[in-house]
Amino acid sequence: MNDFVFHMRMPRVVFGAGALQHVRREVEAIGAERALVLSTPGQAALAQRVVELLGEHAAGVFSGAAMHVPVETVSAAEDRVQSVDANCLIAIGGGSTTGLAKALALDSGIPVIAIPTTYAGSEMTTMYGLTEGGAKRTGRDASVLPRCVIYDPELSLGLPFPTTVVSAINAIAHAAEGLYAPDGNPVVDLYAQEGMRRSAAALPRLQANPRDIEARGDALVGAWMCGVVMGSVTVGLHHKLCHTLGGSFGLPHAELHTVVLPHALAYNAPAVPEAMRKIAAALLAPSAPGGVFDLAARHGAATSLRAIGMREADLDRAAELAMQGQYPNPRPLERGPLRELLQRAWAGVRPD
Ligand code: NAD
């Protein structure tokens, strides 16, 4: 076993069908009086519901959250925070909305309550990102970790099934890379295996009935566990590839994770057979790379970069970008095999 240092940072978690009703209590528990509710434009009605639950603690809604946290959005939200004199931020939505709350907390130290409605897992990490002039800057800072997370499975009942699939596989990707991270440990391993198992097992149940509240709960607990893993370790090739491809070629986040994960695992498999065994076991599949690919394909997700909008002509540049900068990965990065990985991911070839 490796030596390790582990400092688990976990927000207070309030879980349950209908748990949204506790939002006012949670604002009071952190000693705040005026909460600004953040959402995307598409979830503005849900944000309004939070305002009603907050009563006199509501300071308003900012419903301009957008993918990749553009600095222009952050600065517009900052103006709103100041004009309404908010001392608490409530992010209700997916990773993009949580990301906006984190960017605001980074500068101001204002506490965040996150109410996730997808399985991105951002609410469990100290990682933040901001996009300026097309370039995404990321970092880690303890001040952006939410103080409280309300997981209410009722809020994801309406998450469209195609989004449900890619979001759950996005969660699985966080956990899979935790199993071979240089700073992993046995506790993180447990979270990773159980998080993957729950996320994968929820999908056939949600395919049969997207409004299955028990399965929604399992998927949310899976996302929580997988998020804890990503918040605790240094991720490798898979996340680096997704960061590069998403940032440089504008590909959609969770869809991209779903396409790339089988291929990143196939690349690393020879170096970390024990991690692959654990991933395969969690997915009830004969192999980790093939198991992730089949999970996506069986539930109707795209399995090629071509299908999610990448041009074949950009693969050489993508390989070059992925070789830039040093980051830990169990198998050393070599340009030739990496370029082949991208070609197979582009064409959607199933790895074994
Ligand atoms: P998202 O937040 O962009 O949501 C996608 C769309 O789905 C949005 O329009 C949103 O309003 C809508 N939506 C969300 N929940 C819904 C629901 N229950 N019903 C109907 N519509 C719903 O997508 P995401 O995949 O959750 O998050 C992706 C972003 O999160 C990326 O920018 C990524 O970089 C970031 N992220 C960050 C971390 C981290 O630790 N910092 C971790 C994971 C993801």
CSV table of C-alpha atoms and ligand atoms in Angstrom, one decimal:
chain,number,residue,atom,x,y,z
A,1,MET,CA,0.0,0.0,0.0
A,2,ASN,CA,1.2,3.5,-0.8
A,3,ASP,CA,1.9,6.1,2.0
A,4,PHE,CA,-0.8,8.8,1.9
A,5,VAL,CA,-2.1,11.9,3.6
A,6,PHE,CA,-5.9,12.2,3.6
A,7,HIS,CA,-8.0,15.2,4.7
A,8,MET,CA,-11.6,14.5,3.9
A,9,ARG,CA,-13.6,17.7,3.4
A,10,MET,CA,-17.3,17.1,3.3
A,11,PRO,CA,-20.1,19.6,3.4
A,12,ARG,CA,-23.1,18.9,5.7
A,13,VAL,CA,-25.5,16.7,3.7
A,14,VAL,CA,-29.2,16.8,3.9
A,15,PHE,CA,-30.7,14.0,1.9
A,16,GLY,CA,-34.3,12.9,1.2
A,17,ALA,CA,-37.2,13.0,-1.2
A,18,GLY,CA,-38.7,16.5,-0.5
A,19,ALA,CA,-35.5,17.7,1.4
A,20,LEU,CA,-35.7,21.0,-0.5
A,21,GLN,CA,-38.3,22.1,2.1
A,22,HIS,CA,-35.4,22.3,4.6
A,23,VAL,CA,-33.6,25.1,2.7
A,24,ARG,CA,-34.7,27.9,5.0
A,25,ARG,CA,-33.6,25.9,8.1
A,26,GLU,CA,-30.2,25.4,6.4
A,27,VAL,CA,-29.7,29.1,5.7
A,28,GLU,CA,-30.5,29.8,9.3
A,29,ALA,CA,-28.1,27.1,10.5
A,30,ILE,CA,-25.2,28.8,8.8
A,31,GLY,CA,-26.2,32.1,10.4
A,32,ALA,CA,-27.1,33.9,7.1
A,33,GLU,CA,-30.1,36.2,6.6
A,34,ARG,CA,-30.2,37.0,2.9
A,35,ALA,CA,-29.7,34.3,0.3
A,36,LEU,CA,-29.4,34.9,-3.4
A,37,VAL,CA,-30.6,31.9,-5.4
A,38,LEU,CA,-28.6,31.0,-8.6
A,39,SER,CA,-29.8,28.9,-11.5
A,40,THR,CA,-29.6,28.6,-15.3
A,41,PRO,CA,-32.3,30.3,-17.3
A,42,GLY,CA,-34.0,26.9,-17.9
A,43,GLN,CA,-34.3,26.4,-14.1
A,44,ALA,CA,-35.5,29.8,-13.1
A,45,ALA,CA,-39.0,28.5,-12.1
A,46,LEU,CA,-37.3,26.1,-9.7
A,47,ALA,CA,-35.2,28.9,-8.3
A,48,GLN,CA,-38.4,30.9,-7.7
A,49,ARG,CA,-39.7,27.9,-5.7
A,50,VAL,CA,-36.6,28.2,-3.5
A,51,VAL,CA,-37.4,31.9,-3.0
A,52,GLU,CA,-40.9,31.1,-1.8
A,53,LEU,CA,-39.5,28.5,0.7
A,54,LEU,CA,-37.0,31.0,2.0
A,55,GLY,CA,-39.5,33.7,2.9
A,56,GLU,CA,-37.9,36.8,4.4
A,57,HIS,CA,-34.4,35.2,3.9
A,58,ALA,CA,-34.7,35.5,0.1
A,59,ALA,CA,-32.6,38.2,-1.5
A,60,GLY,CA,-33.6,37.4,-5.1
A,61,VAL,CA,-32.8,35.2,-8.0
A,62,PHE,CA,-29.9,35.3,-10.5
A,63,SER,CA,-30.8,32.9,-13.3
A,64,GLY,CA,-28.0,33.6,-15.7
A,65,ALA,CA,-25.7,30.6,-14.9
A,66,ALA,CA,-24.0,29.2,-18.0
A,67,MET,CA,-21.8,26.3,-19.1
A,68,HIS,CA,-18.1,26.7,-18.2
A,69,VAL,CA,-18.6,29.8,-15.9
A,70,PRO,CA,-17.8,32.7,-18.2
A,71,VAL,CA,-16.2,35.6,-16.3
A,72,GLU,CA,-18.8,38.0,-17.7
A,73,THR,CA,-21.5,35.9,-15.9
A,74,VAL,CA,-19.5,36.0,-12.7
A,75,SER,CA,-19.2,39.7,-12.8
A,76,ALA,CA,-22.9,40.2,-13.5
A,77,ALA,CA,-23.7,37.9,-10.6
A,78,GLU,CA,-21.2,39.8,-8.4
A,79,ASP,CA,-23.1,43.0,-9.1
A,80,ARG,CA,-26.3,41.3,-8.1
A,81,VAL,CA,-24.8,39.9,-4.9
A,82,GLN,CA,-23.7,43.5,-3.9
A,83,SER,CA,-26.9,45.2,-4.9
A,84,VAL,CA,-29.1,42.9,-2.9
A,85,ASP,CA,-26.5,42.6,0.0
A,86,ALA,CA,-26.6,38.8,0.0
A,87,ASN,CA,-24.6,36.9,2.6
A,88,CYS,CA,-25.5,33.4,1.3
A,89,LEU,CA,-25.6,31.8,-2.1
A,90,ILE,CA,-27.9,28.9,-3.0
A,91,ALA,CA,-27.0,27.1,-6.2
A,92,ILE,CA,-29.9,25.0,-7.5
A,93,GLY,CA,-29.1,23.0,-10.7
A,94,GLY,CA,-26.2,21.1,-12.4
A,95,GLY,CA,-22.4,21.6,-12.3
A,96,SER,CA,-22.7,24.9,-14.2
A,97,THR,CA,-24.8,26.5,-11.5
A,98,THR,CA,-22.6,25.1,-8.7
A,99,GLY,CA,-19.6,26.4,-10.6
A,100,LEU,CA,-21.0,29.9,-10.7
A,101,ALA,CA,-21.6,29.8,-6.9
A,102,LYS,CA,-18.0,28.6,-6.4
A,103,ALA,CA,-16.6,31.4,-8.5
A,104,LEU,CA,-18.5,33.9,-6.4
A,105,ALA,CA,-17.4,32.3,-3.2
A,106,LEU,CA,-13.8,32.4,-4.3
A,107,ASP,CA,-13.7,36.1,-4.3
A,108,SER,CA,-16.1,36.9,-1.5
A,109,GLY,CA,-16.0,34.0,0.9
A,110,ILE,CA,-19.8,34.0,1.0
A,111,PRO,CA,-21.1,30.6,2.1
A,112,VAL,CA,-22.7,28.3,-0.5
A,113,ILE,CA,-25.6,25.9,-0.2
A,114,ALA,CA,-25.7,23.6,-3.2
A,115,ILE,CA,-28.9,21.8,-4.4
A,116,PRO,CA,-27.7,19.5,-7.2
A,117,THR,CA,-30.2,18.4,-9.9
A,118,THR,CA,-27.7,16.4,-12.0
A,119,TYR,CA,-24.9,13.9,-11.1
A,120,ALA,CA,-21.9,16.1,-11.9
A,121,GLY,CA,-20.6,15.9,-8.3
A,122,SER,CA,-19.1,19.4,-8.2
A,123,GLU,CA,-20.8,20.1,-4.9
A,124,MET,CA,-18.3,17.7,-3.2
A,125,THR,CA,-15.1,19.3,-4.5
A,126,THR,CA,-12.9,22.3,-3.8
A,127,MET,CA,-12.3,22.6,-7.6
A,128,TYR,CA,-13.5,25.6,-9.5
A,129,GLY,CA,-13.2,26.8,-13.1
A,130,LEU,CA,-13.7,30.1,-14.9
A,131,THR,CA,-13.6,30.8,-18.7
A,132,GLU,CA,-12.2,34.0,-20.0
A,133,GLY,CA,-11.7,34.6,-23.8
A,134,GLY,CA,-12.2,30.9,-24.6
A,135,ALA,CA,-9.6,29.7,-22.1
A,136,LYS,CA,-10.7,27.8,-18.9
A,137,ARG,CA,-8.7,28.5,-15.7
A,138,THR,CA,-9.1,25.9,-12.9
A,139,GLY,CA,-7.9,25.6,-9.4
A,140,ARG,CA,-8.6,24.3,-5.9
A,141,ASP,CA,-9.6,26.4,-2.9
A,142,ALA,CA,-11.2,25.3,0.3
A,143,SER,CA,-13.4,28.4,0.4
A,144,VAL,CA,-15.5,27.2,-2.6
A,145,LEU,CA,-16.6,24.0,-1.0
A,146,PRO,CA,-20.3,24.3,-0.2
A,147,ARG,CA,-21.2,24.5,3.5
A,148,CYS,CA,-24.3,22.4,3.0
A,149,VAL,CA,-25.6,20.2,0.2
A,150,ILE,CA,-29.3,19.3,-0.1
A,151,TYR,CA,-29.8,16.2,-2.1
A,152,ASP,CA,-33.5,15.9,-3.1
A,153,PRO,CA,-34.2,13.0,-5.5
A,154,GLU,CA,-37.5,14.6,-6.4
A,155,LEU,CA,-35.6,17.4,-8.2
A,156,SER,CA,-34.1,15.1,-10.7
A,157,LEU,CA,-37.3,13.2,-11.6
A,158,GLY,CA,-37.6,15.4,-14.7
A,159,LEU,CA,-34.0,15.2,-15.8
A,160,PRO,CA,-34.3,13.8,-19.4
A,161,PHE,CA,-33.1,10.2,-19.6
A,162,PRO,CA,-30.4,10.9,-22.2
A,163,THR,CA,-28.9,13.5,-19.8
A,164,THR,CA,-29.4,11.1,-16.9
A,165,VAL,CA,-27.2,8.5,-18.6
A,166,VAL,CA,-24.3,10.8,-19.5
A,167,SER,CA,-24.4,12.6,-16.1
A,168,ALA,CA,-24.2,9.2,-14.3
A,169,ILE,CA,-21.3,8.2,-16.4
A,170,ASN,CA,-19.6,11.5,-15.7
A,171,ALA,CA,-19.9,10.5,-12.0
A,172,ILE,CA,-18.5,7.1,-12.7
A,173,ALA,CA,-15.5,8.7,-14.5
A,174,HIS,CA,-14.6,10.7,-11.3
A,175,ALA,CA,-14.6,7.5,-9.2
A,176,ALA,CA,-12.8,5.4,-11.8
A,177,GLU,CA,-9.8,7.7,-11.9
A,178,GLY,CA,-9.8,7.7,-8.1
A,179,LEU,CA,-8.9,4.0,-8.1
A,180,TYR,CA,-5.5,4.7,-9.7
A,181,ALA,CA,-4.8,8.2,-8.4
A,182,PRO,CA,-1.3,8.6,-6.9
A,183,ASP,CA,-2.9,10.0,-3.7
A,184,GLY,CA,-5.7,7.5,-3.5
A,185,ASN,CA,-6.2,5.4,-0.3
A,186,PRO,CA,-8.4,2.6,0.9
A,187,VAL,CA,-11.2,4.9,2.1
A,188,VAL,CA,-11.4,6.7,-1.2
A,189,ASP,CA,-11.5,3.2,-2.9
A,190,LEU,CA,-14.6,2.3,-1.0
A,191,TYR,CA,-16.4,5.4,-2.0
A,192,ALA,CA,-15.3,4.9,-5.6
A,193,GLN,CA,-16.5,1.3,-5.8
A,194,GLU,CA,-19.9,1.9,-4.1
A,195,GLY,CA,-20.4,5.2,-6.0
A,196,MET,CA,-19.9,3.5,-9.4
A,197,ARG,CA,-22.0,0.5,-8.4
A,198,ARG,CA,-25.0,2.7,-7.5
A,199,SER,CA,-24.7,5.0,-10.5
A,200,ALA,CA,-24.5,2.1,-12.9
A,201,ALA,CA,-27.3,0.0,-11.3
A,202,ALA,CA,-29.6,3.0,-11.3
A,203,LEU,CA,-29.6,3.4,-15.1
A,204,PRO,CA,-31.6,0.3,-16.2
A,205,ARG,CA,-34.2,1.2,-13.6
A,206,LEU,CA,-34.4,4.7,-14.8
A,207,GLN,CA,-34.6,3.6,-18.4
A,208,ALA,CA,-37.6,1.5,-17.4
A,209,ASN,CA,-39.1,4.4,-15.4
A,210,PRO,CA,-37.3,7.9,-15.3
A,211,ARG,CA,-39.6,8.8,-12.4
A,212,ASP,CA,-38.5,5.9,-10.2
A,213,ILE,CA,-37.7,7.9,-7.0
A,214,GLU,CA,-35.7,5.1,-5.4
A,215,ALA,CA,-33.5,4.8,-8.4
A,216,ARG,CA,-33.1,8.6,-8.6
A,217,GLY,CA,-32.0,8.5,-4.9
A,218,ASP,CA,-29.5,5.8,-5.7
A,219,ALA,CA,-28.1,7.8,-8.6
A,220,LEU,CA,-27.8,10.8,-6.4
A,221,VAL,CA,-26.0,8.9,-3.6
A,222,GLY,CA,-23.7,7.5,-6.3
A,223,ALA,CA,-23.0,11.0,-7.6
A,224,TRP,CA,-22.3,12.1,-4.0
A,225,MET,CA,-19.8,9.3,-3.4
A,226,CYS,CA,-18.1,9.7,-6.8
A,227,GLY,CA,-17.9,13.5,-6.2
A,228,VAL,CA,-16.1,12.8,-2.8
A,229,VAL,CA,-13.6,10.7,-4.7
A,230,MET,CA,-12.8,13.5,-7.2
A,231,GLY,CA,-12.6,16.0,-4.4
A,232,SER,CA,-10.0,13.8,-2.6
A,233,VAL,CA,-7.5,12.8,-5.3
A,234,THR,CA,-5.5,14.0,-8.3
A,235,VAL,CA,-7.2,12.8,-11.4
A,236,GLY,CA,-5.3,11.6,-14.5
A,237,LEU,CA,-5.5,11.1,-18.3
A,238,HIS,CA,-9.3,10.8,-18.6
A,239,HIS,CA,-10.0,14.2,-16.9
A,240,LYS,CA,-7.1,15.8,-18.7
A,241,LEU,CA,-8.4,14.7,-22.1
A,242,CYS,CA,-12.0,15.9,-21.3
A,243,HIS,CA,-10.7,19.2,-20.1
A,244,THR,CA,-8.6,19.7,-23.2
A,245,LEU,CA,-11.3,18.5,-25.7
A,246,GLY,CA,-14.1,20.3,-23.9
A,247,GLY,CA,-12.2,23.6,-23.6
A,248,SER,CA,-10.6,23.7,-27.1
A,249,PHE,CA,-13.3,22.2,-29.2
A,250,GLY,CA,-16.5,23.2,-27.3
A,251,LEU,CA,-17.8,19.6,-26.8
A,252,PRO,CA,-20.6,19.0,-24.3
A,253,HIS,CA,-19.2,18.1,-20.8
A,254,ALA,CA,-21.0,15.0,-19.7
A,255,GLU,CA,-21.4,13.5,-23.2
A,256,LEU,CA,-17.6,14.0,-23.7
A,257,HIS,CA,-16.8,12.1,-20.4
A,258,THR,CA,-19.1,9.3,-21.6
A,259,VAL,CA,-17.3,8.9,-24.9
A,260,VAL,CA,-13.7,9.2,-23.6
A,261,LEU,CA,-13.9,7.1,-20.4
A,262,PRO,CA,-13.8,3.6,-22.0
A,263,HIS,CA,-10.7,4.7,-24.1
A,264,ALA,CA,-8.8,6.3,-21.3
A,265,LEU,CA,-9.4,3.2,-19.2
A,266,ALA,CA,-8.2,1.0,-22.0
A,267,TYR,CA,-5.0,3.1,-22.3
A,268,ASN,CA,-4.3,2.8,-18.5
A,269,ALA,CA,-5.5,-0.8,-18.1
A,270,PRO,CA,-2.1,-2.5,-18.6
A,271,ALA,CA,-0.6,-0.3,-15.8
A,272,VAL,CA,-3.3,-0.8,-13.2
A,273,PRO,CA,-5.0,-4.2,-13.4
A,274,GLU,CA,-6.3,-4.1,-9.9
A,275,ALA,CA,-8.2,-0.8,-10.4
A,276,MET,CA,-9.6,-2.3,-13.6
A,277,ARG,CA,-10.9,-5.3,-11.8
A,278,LYS,CA,-12.6,-3.1,-9.2
A,279,ILE,CA,-14.3,-1.0,-11.9
A,280,ALA,CA,-15.5,-4.1,-13.8
A,281,ALA,CA,-16.9,-5.6,-10.6
A,282,ALA,CA,-18.8,-2.4,-9.8
A,283,LEU,CA,-20.3,-2.4,-13.3
A,284,LEU,CA,-21.0,-6.1,-13.2
A,285,ALA,CA,-19.0,-6.4,-16.5
A,286,PRO,CA,-16.2,-8.6,-17.7
A,287,SER,CA,-13.9,-5.7,-18.3
A,288,ALA,CA,-13.7,-2.0,-17.2
A,289,PRO,CA,-13.3,-0.3,-20.6
A,290,GLY,CA,-15.8,-2.6,-22.4
A,291,GLY,CA,-18.2,-2.3,-19.4
A,292,VAL,CA,-18.3,1.5,-19.5
A,293,PHE,CA,-18.7,1.4,-23.3
A,294,ASP,CA,-21.6,-1.1,-23.1
A,295,LEU,CA,-23.3,0.9,-20.2
A,296,ALA,CA,-23.4,4.0,-22.4
A,297,ALA,CA,-24.4,2.1,-25.6
A,298,ARG,CA,-27.1,0.0,-23.8
A,299,HIS,CA,-28.7,3.2,-22.5
A,300,GLY,CA,-28.7,5.1,-25.8
A,301,ALA,CA,-25.7,7.5,-25.2
A,302,ALA,CA,-23.4,8.5,-28.0
A,303,THR,CA,-20.2,6.5,-28.0
A,304,SER,CA,-18.0,8.4,-30.5
A,305,LEU,CA,-16.4,11.9,-30.6
A,306,ARG,CA,-17.8,12.1,-34.1
A,307,ALA,CA,-21.3,11.8,-32.9
A,308,ILE,CA,-20.9,14.7,-30.4
A,309,GLY,CA,-19.5,17.1,-32.9
A,310,MET,CA,-15.7,16.6,-33.0
A,311,ARG,CA,-14.0,16.9,-36.4
A,312,GLU,CA,-11.5,14.3,-37.5
A,313,ALA,CA,-9.2,17.0,-38.8
A,314,ASP,CA,-8.8,18.3,-35.2
A,315,LEU,CA,-7.5,15.0,-33.7
A,316,ASP,CA,-3.8,15.8,-34.3
A,317,ARG,CA,-4.1,19.1,-32.5
A,318,ALA,CA,-6.1,17.4,-29.7
A,319,ALA,CA,-3.2,14.9,-29.3
A,320,GLU,CA,-0.7,17.7,-29.1
A,321,LEU,CA,-2.7,19.6,-26.5
A,322,ALA,CA,-3.1,16.4,-24.4
A,323,MET,CA,0.6,15.9,-24.3
A,324,GLN,CA,1.2,19.4,-22.9
A,325,GLY,CA,1.8,19.9,-19.2
A,326,GLN,CA,2.7,17.3,-16.7
A,327,TYR,CA,0.1,15.4,-14.7
A,328,PRO,CA,0.1,12.1,-12.9
A,329,ASN,CA,-1.1,9.0,-14.9
A,330,PRO,CA,-0.3,5.4,-14.2
A,331,ARG,CA,0.8,4.8,-17.8
A,332,PRO,CA,3.3,7.4,-19.2
A,333,LEU,CA,1.9,9.5,-21.9
A,334,GLU,CA,3.2,8.7,-25.4
A,335,ARG,CA,2.1,10.7,-28.4
A,336,GLY,CA,1.6,7.7,-30.8
A,337,PRO,CA,-0.7,5.7,-28.5
A,338,LEU,CA,-2.5,8.8,-27.4
A,339,ARG,CA,-3.2,9.7,-31.0
A,340,GLU,CA,-4.5,6.2,-31.6
A,341,LEU,CA,-6.7,6.5,-28.5
A,342,LEU,CA,-8.3,9.6,-29.9
A,343,GLN,CA,-8.8,8.0,-33.3
A,344,ARG,CA,-10.7,5.1,-31.8
A,345,ALA,CA,-12.7,7.4,-29.5
A,346,TRP,CA,-13.6,9.5,-32.6
A,347,ALA,CA,-14.7,6.5,-34.6
A,348,GLY,CA,-16.5,4.9,-31.5
A,349,VAL,CA,-14.6,1.6,-31.6
A,350,ARG,CA,-15.5,-0.6,-28.6
A,351,PRO,CA,-12.5,-1.3,-26.4
A,352,ASP,CA,-12.2,-4.8,-24.9
B,1,NAD,P1,-25.1,21.7,-16.5
B,1,NAD,O1,-25.1,22.2,-15.1
B,1,NAD,O2,-24.5,22.5,-17.6
B,1,NAD,O3,-26.6,21.3,-16.9
B,1,NAD,C1,-27.0,21.1,-18.2
B,1,NAD,C2,-28.4,21.6,-18.5
B,1,NAD,O4,-29.4,20.8,-17.8
B,1,NAD,C3,-28.6,23.0,-17.9
B,1,NAD,O5,-29.3,23.8,-18.8
B,1,NAD,C4,-29.4,22.8,-16.7
B,1,NAD,O6,-30.2,23.9,-16.3
B,1,NAD,C5,-30.2,21.6,-17.0
B,1,NAD,N1,-30.7,20.8,-15.9
B,1,NAD,C6,-30.0,20.5,-14.8
B,1,NAD,N2,-30.7,19.7,-13.9
B,1,NAD,C7,-31.9,19.5,-14.5
B,1,NAD,C8,-33.0,18.7,-14.2
B,1,NAD,N3,-33.1,18.0,-13.1
B,1,NAD,N4,-34.1,18.7,-15.1
B,1,NAD,C9,-34.0,19.3,-16.2
B,1,NAD,N5,-32.9,20.1,-16.6
B,1,NAD,C10,-31.9,20.1,-15.8
B,1,NAD,O7,-24.4,20.3,-16.7
B,1,NAD,P2,-23.6,19.3,-15.6
B,1,NAD,O8,-23.2,18.2,-16.4
B,1,NAD,O9,-24.4,19.1,-14.4
B,1,NAD,O10,-22.4,20.2,-15.2
B,1,NAD,C11,-21.3,20.5,-16.2
B,1,NAD,C12,-20.4,21.5,-15.7
B,1,NAD,O11,-20.0,21.3,-14.3
B,1,NAD,C13,-19.2,21.7,-16.5
B,1,NAD,O12,-18.9,23.1,-16.7
B,1,NAD,C14,-18.1,21.0,-15.6
B,1,NAD,O13,-16.8,21.6,-15.9
B,1,NAD,C15,-18.6,21.3,-14.2
B,1,NAD,N6,-18.1,20.4,-13.2
B,1,NAD,C16,-17.3,20.8,-12.3
B,1,NAD,C17,-16.8,19.9,-11.3
B,1,NAD,C18,-16.0,20.4,-10.2
B,1,NAD,O14,-15.6,19.7,-9.3
B,1,NAD,N7,-15.6,21.7,-10.2
B,1,NAD,C19,-17.3,18.6,-11.3
B,1,NAD,C20,-18.1,18.2,-12.3
B,1,NAD,C21,-18.6,19.1,-13.3
